[in-house]
């Protein structure tokens, strides 16, 4: 049988024809021959479904069967694989994925929310049915970070996974730095230009990053994915002043998702952090994503790329389809679901690191000295302070997040506290 033999083709149904779904169709049409060579057989789109049949999507769908009902696609015995590109973690999409797996099909998805909330159970279900769930496109779009952690770094003991995992937040923070404008103004413009969603909550409140970090932590540490164990803080409270002060101190502010081993625990948090201006994370601006893995014996591994959009996300979806067409199946979180461990998670208060603190004060040398003294009396070592525009900024020595927050609470009613990730 040749690679263009239809009887031997890998038959897929695509649910969801938004930006990513259309991108997948385009790749499978335009690069059909190349993809077939890499997959060892033709990838055949048998059926598609989306909310609106009559919409012109700028791509020829006439040779595919239009399915009205997600369940019909999930139970279609002709299909080897359902490609879920609708999104959302509950309701009909979850049901469709469960049904597709239950009927022995593979699933490819870009749906990090679904995997973060239900991935553990779905992984068990898929293993029972000898099916696969591939979700490379769900984390950092075009960066093949799942493959990197699960396969490329399979020999390693992971110490930390940290990354800029949300392009919208990185774009907003980068624009705030360059333009000096505040969060609300930049977000509004990003929405008008279509860079940010009309409802930006998932992005700017860190939830999207938390979904992605949940999956990376599970893969990196062989842990049961546990979204609820993750503390999440977004970027709404970051001001142009914080970005300026950070700049002056040699740092950039980034929304980071970080999971790292510290003693008995795996610490994890999604929160805005300071990173050195000249580090990889510091240099990753605009809509770019970056993922930094520290592991033994490889030491450090860094990947940078586009985390969203048609091309990058569809690229990862098609890579997963090619893998499954070749019957390359891997345990969904790197090890069989039964072997995933219930680990002891730590949160924001447990991270031992230097911290940035900004206090609003009356302008005086005493205010600056006073804050330094009070912090030190409370056991928070101070590396340096600066005073500008009615603010005192202090940088601490390494201390736990809990200790720094307790000390600051006794000094000021309101202060901004950010971890420094060196
Ligand atoms: N909205 C996300 C981002 C992309 O801005 O990175 C999809 O996760």
Tab-separated table of C-alpha atoms and ligand atoms in Angstrom:
chain	number	residue	atom	x	y	z
A	1	UNK	CA	0.000	0.000	0.000
A	2	UNK	CA	1.347	3.420	-0.982
A	3	UNK	CA	1.066	6.599	0.993
A	4	UNK	CA	-1.680	7.883	-1.312
A	5	UNK	CA	-3.751	4.706	-0.895
A	6	UNK	CA	-7.159	5.895	0.342
A	7	UNK	CA	-8.053	2.612	1.993
A	8	UNK	CA	-4.998	3.064	4.177
A	9	UNK	CA	-5.578	6.759	4.883
A	10	UNK	CA	-5.777	8.173	8.409
A	11	UNK	CA	-9.347	9.425	8.640
A	12	UNK	CA	-10.156	12.455	10.703
A	13	UNK	CA	-13.115	14.630	11.601
A	14	UNK	CA	-12.512	18.256	12.530
A	15	UNK	CA	-14.808	19.854	15.116
A	16	UNK	CA	-14.421	23.629	15.178
A	17	UNK	CA	-13.582	25.796	12.186
A	18	UNK	CA	-12.332	28.968	13.824
A	19	UNK	CA	-8.868	30.366	13.200
A	20	UNK	CA	-7.086	27.166	14.200
A	21	UNK	CA	-9.503	24.750	12.510
A	22	UNK	CA	-9.241	26.639	9.235
A	23	UNK	CA	-5.445	26.681	9.646
A	24	UNK	CA	-5.425	22.894	10.006
A	25	UNK	CA	-7.568	22.438	6.879
A	26	UNK	CA	-5.231	24.736	4.928
A	27	UNK	CA	-2.103	22.827	5.970
A	28	UNK	CA	-3.718	19.486	5.147
A	29	UNK	CA	-4.761	20.822	1.727
A	30	UNK	CA	-1.674	22.822	0.793
A	31	UNK	CA	0.969	20.489	2.244
A	32	UNK	CA	-0.913	17.248	1.596
A	33	UNK	CA	1.973	15.457	-0.088
A	34	UNK	CA	4.602	16.493	2.433
A	35	UNK	CA	2.324	15.594	5.333
A	36	UNK	CA	1.494	12.196	3.779
A	37	UNK	CA	5.202	11.400	3.402
A	38	UNK	CA	5.837	12.272	7.018
A	39	UNK	CA	2.775	10.426	8.263
A	40	UNK	CA	3.434	7.397	6.059
A	41	UNK	CA	-0.096	7.678	4.719
A	42	UNK	CA	-2.648	10.180	3.497
A	43	UNK	CA	-4.456	12.260	6.094
A	44	UNK	CA	-8.055	12.315	4.932
A	45	UNK	CA	-10.526	14.836	6.277
A	46	UNK	CA	-13.793	12.906	6.220
A	47	UNK	CA	-16.057	15.344	8.042
A	48	UNK	CA	-16.141	18.773	9.632
A	49	UNK	CA	-18.477	20.575	11.997
A	50	UNK	CA	-18.812	24.092	13.387
A	51	UNK	CA	-21.488	26.417	14.706
A	52	UNK	CA	-22.289	28.130	11.420
A	53	UNK	CA	-22.408	26.100	8.225
A	54	UNK	CA	-22.948	29.008	5.848
A	55	UNK	CA	-20.061	31.213	6.880
A	56	UNK	CA	-17.379	31.807	4.244
A	57	UNK	CA	-14.144	30.716	5.907
A	58	UNK	CA	-11.913	31.346	2.913
A	59	UNK	CA	-11.166	27.665	2.481
A	60	UNK	CA	-12.842	25.017	0.296
A	61	UNK	CA	-14.787	22.620	2.514
A	62	UNK	CA	-17.005	21.198	-0.254
A	63	UNK	CA	-15.400	17.758	-0.347
A	64	UNK	CA	-15.955	17.112	3.374
A	65	UNK	CA	-19.134	15.848	4.946
A	66	UNK	CA	-20.788	18.483	7.155
A	67	UNK	CA	-21.867	16.972	10.482
A	68	UNK	CA	-24.500	18.797	12.549
A	69	UNK	CA	-24.030	16.943	15.785
A	70	UNK	CA	-20.813	16.504	17.779
A	71	UNK	CA	-21.938	13.109	18.979
A	72	UNK	CA	-22.347	11.908	15.381
A	73	UNK	CA	-18.718	12.762	14.728
A	74	UNK	CA	-17.552	11.177	17.988
A	75	UNK	CA	-19.312	7.896	17.157
A	76	UNK	CA	-18.563	7.805	13.402
A	77	UNK	CA	-16.959	4.392	12.879
A	78	UNK	CA	-15.133	5.528	9.755
A	79	UNK	CA	-12.945	7.929	11.746
A	80	UNK	CA	-9.570	7.124	13.299
A	81	UNK	CA	-9.318	10.465	15.025
A	82	UNK	CA	-11.408	13.442	16.118
A	83	UNK	CA	-9.683	16.825	16.067
A	84	UNK	CA	-11.348	19.010	18.706
A	85	UNK	CA	-10.799	22.725	18.115
A	86	UNK	CA	-13.897	24.188	19.730
A	87	UNK	CA	-12.591	24.946	23.233
A	88	UNK	CA	-14.238	25.044	26.657
A	89	UNK	CA	-13.779	22.510	29.379
A	90	UNK	CA	-17.340	21.345	30.061
A	91	UNK	CA	-20.590	20.408	28.341
A	92	UNK	CA	-20.877	19.084	24.787
A	93	UNK	CA	-17.124	19.364	24.062
A	94	UNK	CA	-16.183	17.262	27.072
A	95	UNK	CA	-18.894	14.781	26.144
A	96	UNK	CA	-17.653	14.590	22.583
A	97	UNK	CA	-14.074	13.891	23.685
A	98	UNK	CA	-15.234	11.230	26.162
A	99	UNK	CA	-17.409	9.586	23.530
A	100	UNK	CA	-14.687	9.654	20.876
A	101	UNK	CA	-12.194	8.041	23.261
A	102	UNK	CA	-14.846	5.625	24.501
A	103	UNK	CA	-15.411	4.481	20.951
A	104	UNK	CA	-11.697	3.837	20.480
A	105	UNK	CA	-10.730	6.928	18.500
A	106	UNK	CA	-7.711	9.094	19.028
A	107	UNK	CA	-8.279	12.737	19.900
A	108	UNK	CA	-6.153	15.716	18.946
A	109	UNK	CA	-7.028	18.924	20.753
A	110	UNK	CA	-5.762	22.437	21.381
A	111	UNK	CA	-7.936	22.607	24.481
A	112	UNK	CA	-5.755	23.252	27.536
A	113	UNK	CA	-8.743	24.025	29.776
A	114	UNK	CA	-10.272	20.621	29.044
A	115	UNK	CA	-6.973	18.854	29.665
A	116	UNK	CA	-6.127	20.855	32.803
A	117	UNK	CA	-9.513	20.089	34.385
A	118	UNK	CA	-10.203	16.582	33.084
A	119	UNK	CA	-6.872	15.378	31.695
A	120	UNK	CA	-6.182	12.860	34.439
A	121	UNK	CA	-9.530	11.103	34.064
A	122	UNK	CA	-9.406	11.303	30.258
A	123	UNK	CA	-5.890	9.849	30.263
A	124	UNK	CA	-7.131	6.829	32.244
A	125	UNK	CA	-10.070	6.398	29.895
A	126	UNK	CA	-7.844	6.639	26.825
A	127	UNK	CA	-5.439	4.048	28.214
A	128	UNK	CA	-8.286	1.593	28.785
A	129	UNK	CA	-9.303	1.998	25.148
A	130	UNK	CA	-5.754	2.098	23.763
A	131	UNK	CA	-6.551	5.536	22.350
A	132	UNK	CA	-4.393	8.646	22.445
A	133	UNK	CA	-5.067	12.239	23.386
A	134	UNK	CA	-2.572	14.626	21.834
A	135	UNK	CA	-2.600	18.260	22.952
A	136	UNK	CA	0.654	19.848	21.764
A	137	UNK	CA	-1.246	22.864	20.424
A	138	UNK	CA	-2.739	23.515	23.866
A	139	UNK	CA	0.496	24.745	25.433
A	140	UNK	CA	2.527	27.569	23.910
A	141	UNK	CA	0.963	27.167	20.443
A	142	UNK	CA	3.722	26.517	17.935
A	143	UNK	CA	6.426	25.613	20.465
A	144	UNK	CA	6.670	21.806	20.676
A	145	UNK	CA	7.137	21.906	24.423
A	146	UNK	CA	5.043	18.835	25.234
A	147	UNK	CA	7.155	16.735	22.906
A	148	UNK	CA	10.265	18.316	24.419
A	149	UNK	CA	9.311	17.433	27.981
A	150	UNK	CA	7.732	14.049	27.291
A	151	UNK	CA	10.144	12.705	24.676
A	152	UNK	CA	13.205	14.873	24.102
A	153	UNK	CA	13.951	15.241	27.810
A	154	UNK	CA	12.612	11.824	28.840
A	155	UNK	CA	15.977	10.875	30.358
A	156	UNK	CA	15.998	13.828	32.724
A	157	UNK	CA	14.947	14.644	36.226
A	158	UNK	CA	13.149	17.965	35.893
A	159	UNK	CA	13.970	20.614	38.484
A	160	UNK	CA	11.882	23.464	37.130
A	161	UNK	CA	9.631	24.491	34.291
A	162	UNK	CA	9.005	28.167	33.880
A	163	UNK	CA	7.581	30.169	31.075
A	164	UNK	CA	5.837	33.051	29.448
A	165	UNK	CA	2.801	31.121	28.304
A	166	UNK	CA	0.342	33.820	27.320
A	167	UNK	CA	0.934	36.022	24.296
A	168	UNK	CA	-1.805	38.522	25.168
A	169	UNK	CA	-0.259	39.326	28.554
A	170	UNK	CA	3.218	39.513	27.106
A	171	UNK	CA	1.994	41.869	24.392
A	172	UNK	CA	0.258	44.115	26.957
A	173	UNK	CA	3.266	44.227	29.306
A	174	UNK	CA	5.660	44.869	26.400
A	175	UNK	CA	3.482	47.691	25.072
A	176	UNK	CA	3.138	49.217	28.557
A	177	UNK	CA	6.937	49.307	28.813
A	178	UNK	CA	7.529	50.846	25.396
A	179	UNK	CA	4.634	53.330	25.438
A	180	UNK	CA	4.562	54.143	29.159
A	181	UNK	CA	0.770	53.683	29.085
A	182	UNK	CA	-1.276	51.983	31.758
A	183	UNK	CA	-2.855	48.533	31.657
A	184	UNK	CA	-6.452	49.616	30.861
A	185	UNK	CA	-5.444	51.781	27.912
A	186	UNK	CA	-3.209	49.130	26.361
A	187	UNK	CA	-5.794	46.383	26.866
A	188	UNK	CA	-8.486	48.507	25.207
A	189	UNK	CA	-6.297	49.122	22.168
A	190	UNK	CA	-5.305	45.436	21.989
A	191	UNK	CA	-9.014	44.524	21.956
A	192	UNK	CA	-9.774	47.087	19.245
A	193	UNK	CA	-6.983	45.658	17.086
A	194	UNK	CA	-8.213	42.102	17.715
A	195	UNK	CA	-5.054	41.014	19.596
A	196	UNK	CA	-6.949	40.509	22.837
A	197	UNK	CA	-10.286	38.741	23.254
A	198	UNK	CA	-13.456	40.791	23.866
A	199	UNK	CA	-13.583	38.956	27.222
A	200	UNK	CA	-9.925	39.054	28.251
A	201	UNK	CA	-10.442	37.403	31.645
A	202	UNK	CA	-8.788	34.070	30.920
A	203	UNK	CA	-5.730	35.784	29.515
A	204	UNK	CA	-5.141	38.784	31.780
A	205	UNK	CA	-6.197	37.067	35.007
A	206	UNK	CA	-3.688	34.295	34.424
A	207	UNK	CA	-6.202	31.458	33.988
A	208	UNK	CA	-4.979	30.528	30.512
A	209	UNK	CA	-1.392	30.427	31.813
A	210	UNK	CA	-2.582	28.298	34.746
A	211	UNK	CA	-4.199	25.764	32.416
A	212	UNK	CA	-0.927	25.479	30.505
A	213	UNK	CA	1.271	25.292	33.602
A	214	UNK	CA	-0.952	22.556	35.046
A	215	UNK	CA	-0.130	20.416	32.015
A	216	UNK	CA	3.585	21.254	31.986
A	217	UNK	CA	3.911	20.481	35.698
A	218	UNK	CA	2.176	17.118	35.224
A	219	UNK	CA	4.510	16.236	32.359
A	220	UNK	CA	7.656	17.560	34.003
A	221	UNK	CA	7.147	15.992	37.398
A	222	UNK	CA	5.042	12.905	36.596
A	223	UNK	CA	2.341	14.436	38.789
A	224	UNK	CA	-1.439	14.157	38.574
A	225	UNK	CA	-2.549	17.334	36.829
A	226	UNK	CA	-4.249	19.437	39.471
A	227	UNK	CA	-5.503	22.827	38.299
A	228	UNK	CA	-7.101	23.591	41.664
A	229	UNK	CA	-3.759	23.307	43.453
A	230	UNK	CA	-2.347	26.211	41.471
A	231	UNK	CA	-2.415	29.797	42.776
A	232	UNK	CA	-3.046	32.274	40.016
A	233	UNK	CA	-2.545	36.007	39.846
A	234	UNK	CA	-2.984	38.052	36.676
A	235	UNK	CA	-1.480	41.321	35.455
A	236	UNK	CA	-4.288	43.849	36.017
A	237	UNK	CA	-2.559	45.430	39.033
A	238	UNK	CA	0.775	46.030	37.298
A	239	UNK	CA	1.297	49.745	36.662
A	240	UNK	CA	3.489	51.693	34.259
A	241	UNK	CA	5.467	52.758	37.367
A	242	UNK	CA	6.263	49.145	38.273
A	243	UNK	CA	7.478	48.513	34.749
A	244	UNK	CA	9.682	51.625	34.898
A	245	UNK	CA	11.142	50.773	38.298
A	246	UNK	CA	11.838	47.225	37.170
A	247	UNK	CA	13.594	48.606	34.086
A	248	UNK	CA	15.732	50.857	36.236
A	249	UNK	CA	16.751	47.892	38.383
A	250	UNK	CA	17.653	45.791	35.305
A	251	UNK	CA	14.480	43.694	35.060
A	252	UNK	CA	11.396	43.168	32.932
A	253	UNK	CA	7.971	42.249	34.301
A	254	UNK	CA	6.503	39.086	32.778
A	255	UNK	CA	3.530	36.933	33.661
A	256	UNK	CA	5.261	33.658	34.532
A	257	UNK	CA	3.952	30.211	35.133
A	258	UNK	CA	6.546	28.467	37.267
A	259	UNK	CA	6.746	25.004	38.805
A	260	UNK	CA	9.905	23.985	40.602
A	261	UNK	CA	11.171	21.459	43.083
A	262	UNK	CA	11.983	23.015	46.456
A	263	UNK	CA	12.735	20.492	49.182
A	264	UNK	CA	9.836	18.048	49.555
A	265	UNK	CA	7.428	20.174	47.609
A	266	UNK	CA	6.795	21.223	44.062
A	267	UNK	CA	6.213	24.945	44.191
A	268	UNK	CA	3.982	26.384	41.574
A	269	UNK	CA	2.390	29.716	40.856
A	270	UNK	CA	1.187	31.896	38.042
A	271	UNK	CA	2.064	35.498	38.829
A	272	UNK	CA	3.807	38.544	37.375
A	273	UNK	CA	7.519	38.352	38.185
A	274	UNK	CA	10.660	40.349	37.540
A	275	UNK	CA	13.164	38.614	35.259
A	276	UNK	CA	16.596	39.985	34.287
A	277	UNK	CA	16.375	42.184	31.187
A	278	UNK	CA	19.106	40.220	29.444
A	279	UNK	CA	17.792	36.745	30.204
A	280	UNK	CA	15.889	34.680	27.648
A	281	UNK	CA	12.621	35.340	29.431
A	282	UNK	CA	13.481	39.045	29.722
A	283	UNK	CA	14.165	39.293	26.013
A	284	UNK	CA	10.964	37.477	25.024
A	285	UNK	CA	8.610	40.305	24.121
A	286	UNK	CA	5.358	41.073	22.318
A	287	UNK	CA	3.214	38.020	21.614
A	288	UNK	CA	6.105	35.549	21.894
A	289	UNK	CA	6.107	32.715	24.414
A	290	UNK	CA	9.174	31.125	26.004
A	291	UNK	CA	9.575	27.979	28.067
A	292	UNK	CA	12.613	27.308	30.204
A	293	UNK	CA	13.241	23.813	31.542
A	294	UNK	CA	15.974	23.086	34.024
A	295	UNK	CA	16.681	19.394	34.352
A	296	UNK	CA	19.475	16.933	35.063
A	297	UNK	CA	21.580	15.958	33.236
A	298	UNK	CA	20.630	18.234	30.309
A	299	UNK	CA	20.899	21.355	32.528
A	300	UNK	CA	18.960	24.077	30.694
A	301	UNK	CA	16.671	23.924	27.708
A	302	UNK	CA	14.941	26.973	26.256
A	303	UNK	CA	12.290	27.223	23.561
A	304	UNK	CA	10.919	30.460	22.161
A	305	UNK	CA	8.182	30.910	19.596
A	306	UNK	CA	4.684	32.056	18.855
A	307	UNK	CA	2.122	30.808	21.330
A	308	UNK	CA	-1.062	31.632	19.457
A	309	UNK	CA	-2.551	32.317	16.054
A	310	UNK	CA	-3.484	30.270	13.010
A	311	UNK	CA	-0.082	29.123	11.759
A	312	UNK	CA	1.672	28.245	15.025
A	313	UNK	CA	-1.303	26.487	16.610
A	314	UNK	CA	-2.322	24.599	13.463
A	315	UNK	CA	1.320	23.545	13.017
A	316	UNK	CA	1.196	21.730	16.367
A	317	UNK	CA	-2.226	20.209	15.665
A	318	UNK	CA	-1.010	18.733	12.382
A	319	UNK	CA	2.198	17.458	14.018
A	320	UNK	CA	0.014	15.531	16.486
A	321	UNK	CA	-2.130	14.150	13.648
A	322	UNK	CA	1.039	12.970	11.856
A	323	UNK	CA	2.268	11.252	15.028
A	324	UNK	CA	-1.003	9.396	15.492
A	325	UNK	CA	-1.201	8.433	11.813
A	326	UNK	CA	2.205	6.786	12.344
A	327	UNK	CA	0.812	5.159	15.480
A	328	UNK	CA	3.279	7.050	17.657
A	329	UNK	CA	1.349	7.053	20.898
A	330	UNK	CA	2.727	8.126	24.242
A	331	UNK	CA	1.310	8.092	27.742
A	332	UNK	CA	-0.678	11.300	27.884
A	333	UNK	CA	1.324	12.838	30.742
A	334	UNK	CA	4.565	11.008	30.009
A	335	UNK	CA	3.832	8.035	32.278
A	336	UNK	CA	0.709	5.853	32.524
A	337	UNK	CA	-2.131	7.573	34.391
A	338	UNK	CA	-1.904	5.084	37.279
A	339	UNK	CA	1.732	5.982	37.820
A	340	UNK	CA	1.109	9.731	38.068
A	341	UNK	CA	1.896	10.836	41.600
A	342	UNK	CA	-0.083	12.901	44.077
A	343	UNK	CA	2.637	15.393	44.928
A	344	UNK	CA	2.845	17.964	47.688
A	345	UNK	CA	2.280	21.286	45.953
A	346	UNK	CA	3.533	24.563	47.361
A	347	UNK	CA	2.278	28.005	46.388
A	348	UNK	CA	3.253	31.614	46.096
A	349	UNK	CA	4.036	32.018	49.814
A	350	UNK	CA	6.565	29.179	49.753
A	351	UNK	CA	8.778	30.450	46.926
A	352	UNK	CA	12.102	31.481	48.416
A	353	UNK	CA	13.458	34.275	46.206
A	354	UNK	CA	14.340	37.947	46.203
A	355	UNK	CA	11.262	40.176	46.062
A	356	UNK	CA	10.435	43.606	44.596
A	357	UNK	CA	8.235	45.801	46.800
A	358	UNK	CA	6.720	49.160	45.899
A	359	UNK	CA	5.320	51.447	48.593
A	360	UNK	CA	3.507	54.736	48.130
A	361	UNK	CA	5.037	57.279	50.568
A	362	UNK	CA	5.464	60.890	51.526
A	363	UNK	CA	8.559	62.087	49.720
A	364	UNK	CA	11.394	62.133	52.278
A	365	UNK	CA	14.696	60.454	52.932
A	366	UNK	CA	13.222	59.231	56.232
A	367	UNK	CA	10.499	57.341	54.395
A	368	UNK	CA	13.083	55.454	52.364
A	369	UNK	CA	15.250	54.701	55.410
A	370	UNK	CA	12.175	53.893	57.510
A	371	UNK	CA	10.921	51.241	55.120
A	372	UNK	CA	14.335	49.629	54.917
A	373	UNK	CA	14.587	49.514	58.718
A	374	UNK	CA	11.096	48.130	59.195
A	375	UNK	CA	11.656	45.402	56.629
A	376	UNK	CA	14.927	44.404	58.241
A	377	UNK	CA	13.380	44.411	61.714
A	378	UNK	CA	10.763	42.018	60.338
A	379	UNK	CA	13.532	39.716	59.110
A	380	UNK	CA	13.451	40.698	55.441
A	381	UNK	CA	17.003	41.523	54.296
A	382	UNK	CA	17.102	44.519	51.941
A	383	UNK	CA	19.444	44.474	48.960
A	384	UNK	CA	18.663	47.988	47.742
A	385	UNK	CA	16.057	50.741	47.800
A	386	UNK	CA	15.201	53.603	45.512
A	387	UNK	CA	12.830	56.521	45.861
A	388	UNK	CA	11.090	58.230	42.965
A	389	UNK	CA	7.807	59.925	42.091
A	390	UNK	CA	6.251	59.376	45.510
A	391	UNK	CA	7.227	55.724	45.761
A	392	UNK	CA	9.841	53.752	47.626
A	393	UNK	CA	10.958	50.580	45.919
A	394	UNK	CA	12.852	47.929	47.842
A	395	UNK	CA	14.524	44.771	46.614
A	396	UNK	CA	14.873	42.051	49.210
A	397	UNK	CA	17.414	39.313	49.678
A	398	UNK	CA	16.100	35.754	49.267
A	399	UNK	CA	13.110	35.244	51.572
A	400	UNK	CA	9.870	33.281	51.401
A	401	UNK	CA	6.865	34.901	49.771
A	402	UNK	CA	4.883	34.361	52.978
A	403	UNK	CA	7.469	36.169	55.093
A	404	UNK	CA	7.758	39.108	52.743
A	405	UNK	CA	3.967	39.511	52.570
A	406	UNK	CA	3.639	39.352	56.361
A	407	UNK	CA	6.378	41.980	56.799
A	408	UNK	CA	4.901	44.327	54.211
A	409	UNK	CA	1.407	44.026	55.703
A	410	UNK	CA	2.684	45.526	58.948
A	411	UNK	CA	4.317	48.439	57.135
A	412	UNK	CA	1.791	49.578	54.562
A	413	UNK	CA	-1.861	49.060	53.777
A	414	UNK	CA	-1.130	48.786	50.095
A	415	UNK	CA	2.051	47.720	48.367
A	416	UNK	CA	2.932	45.812	45.218
A	417	UNK	CA	5.034	42.707	45.844
A	418	UNK	CA	6.567	40.758	42.968
A	419	UNK	CA	8.885	37.760	43.005
A	420	UNK	CA	12.224	38.152	41.261
A	421	UNK	CA	13.029	35.089	39.175
A	422	UNK	CA	16.788	35.252	38.608
B	1	LIG	N1	-5.058	33.585	24.268
B	1	LIG	C1	-3.830	32.865	24.358
B	1	LIG	C2	-2.658	33.816	24.358
B	1	LIG	C3	-3.631	31.894	23.234
B	1	LIG	O1	-2.853	35.023	24.306
B	1	LIG	O2	-1.526	33.349	24.451
B	1	LIG	C4	-4.329	30.620	23.408
B	1	LIG	O3	-3.953	29.999	24.601
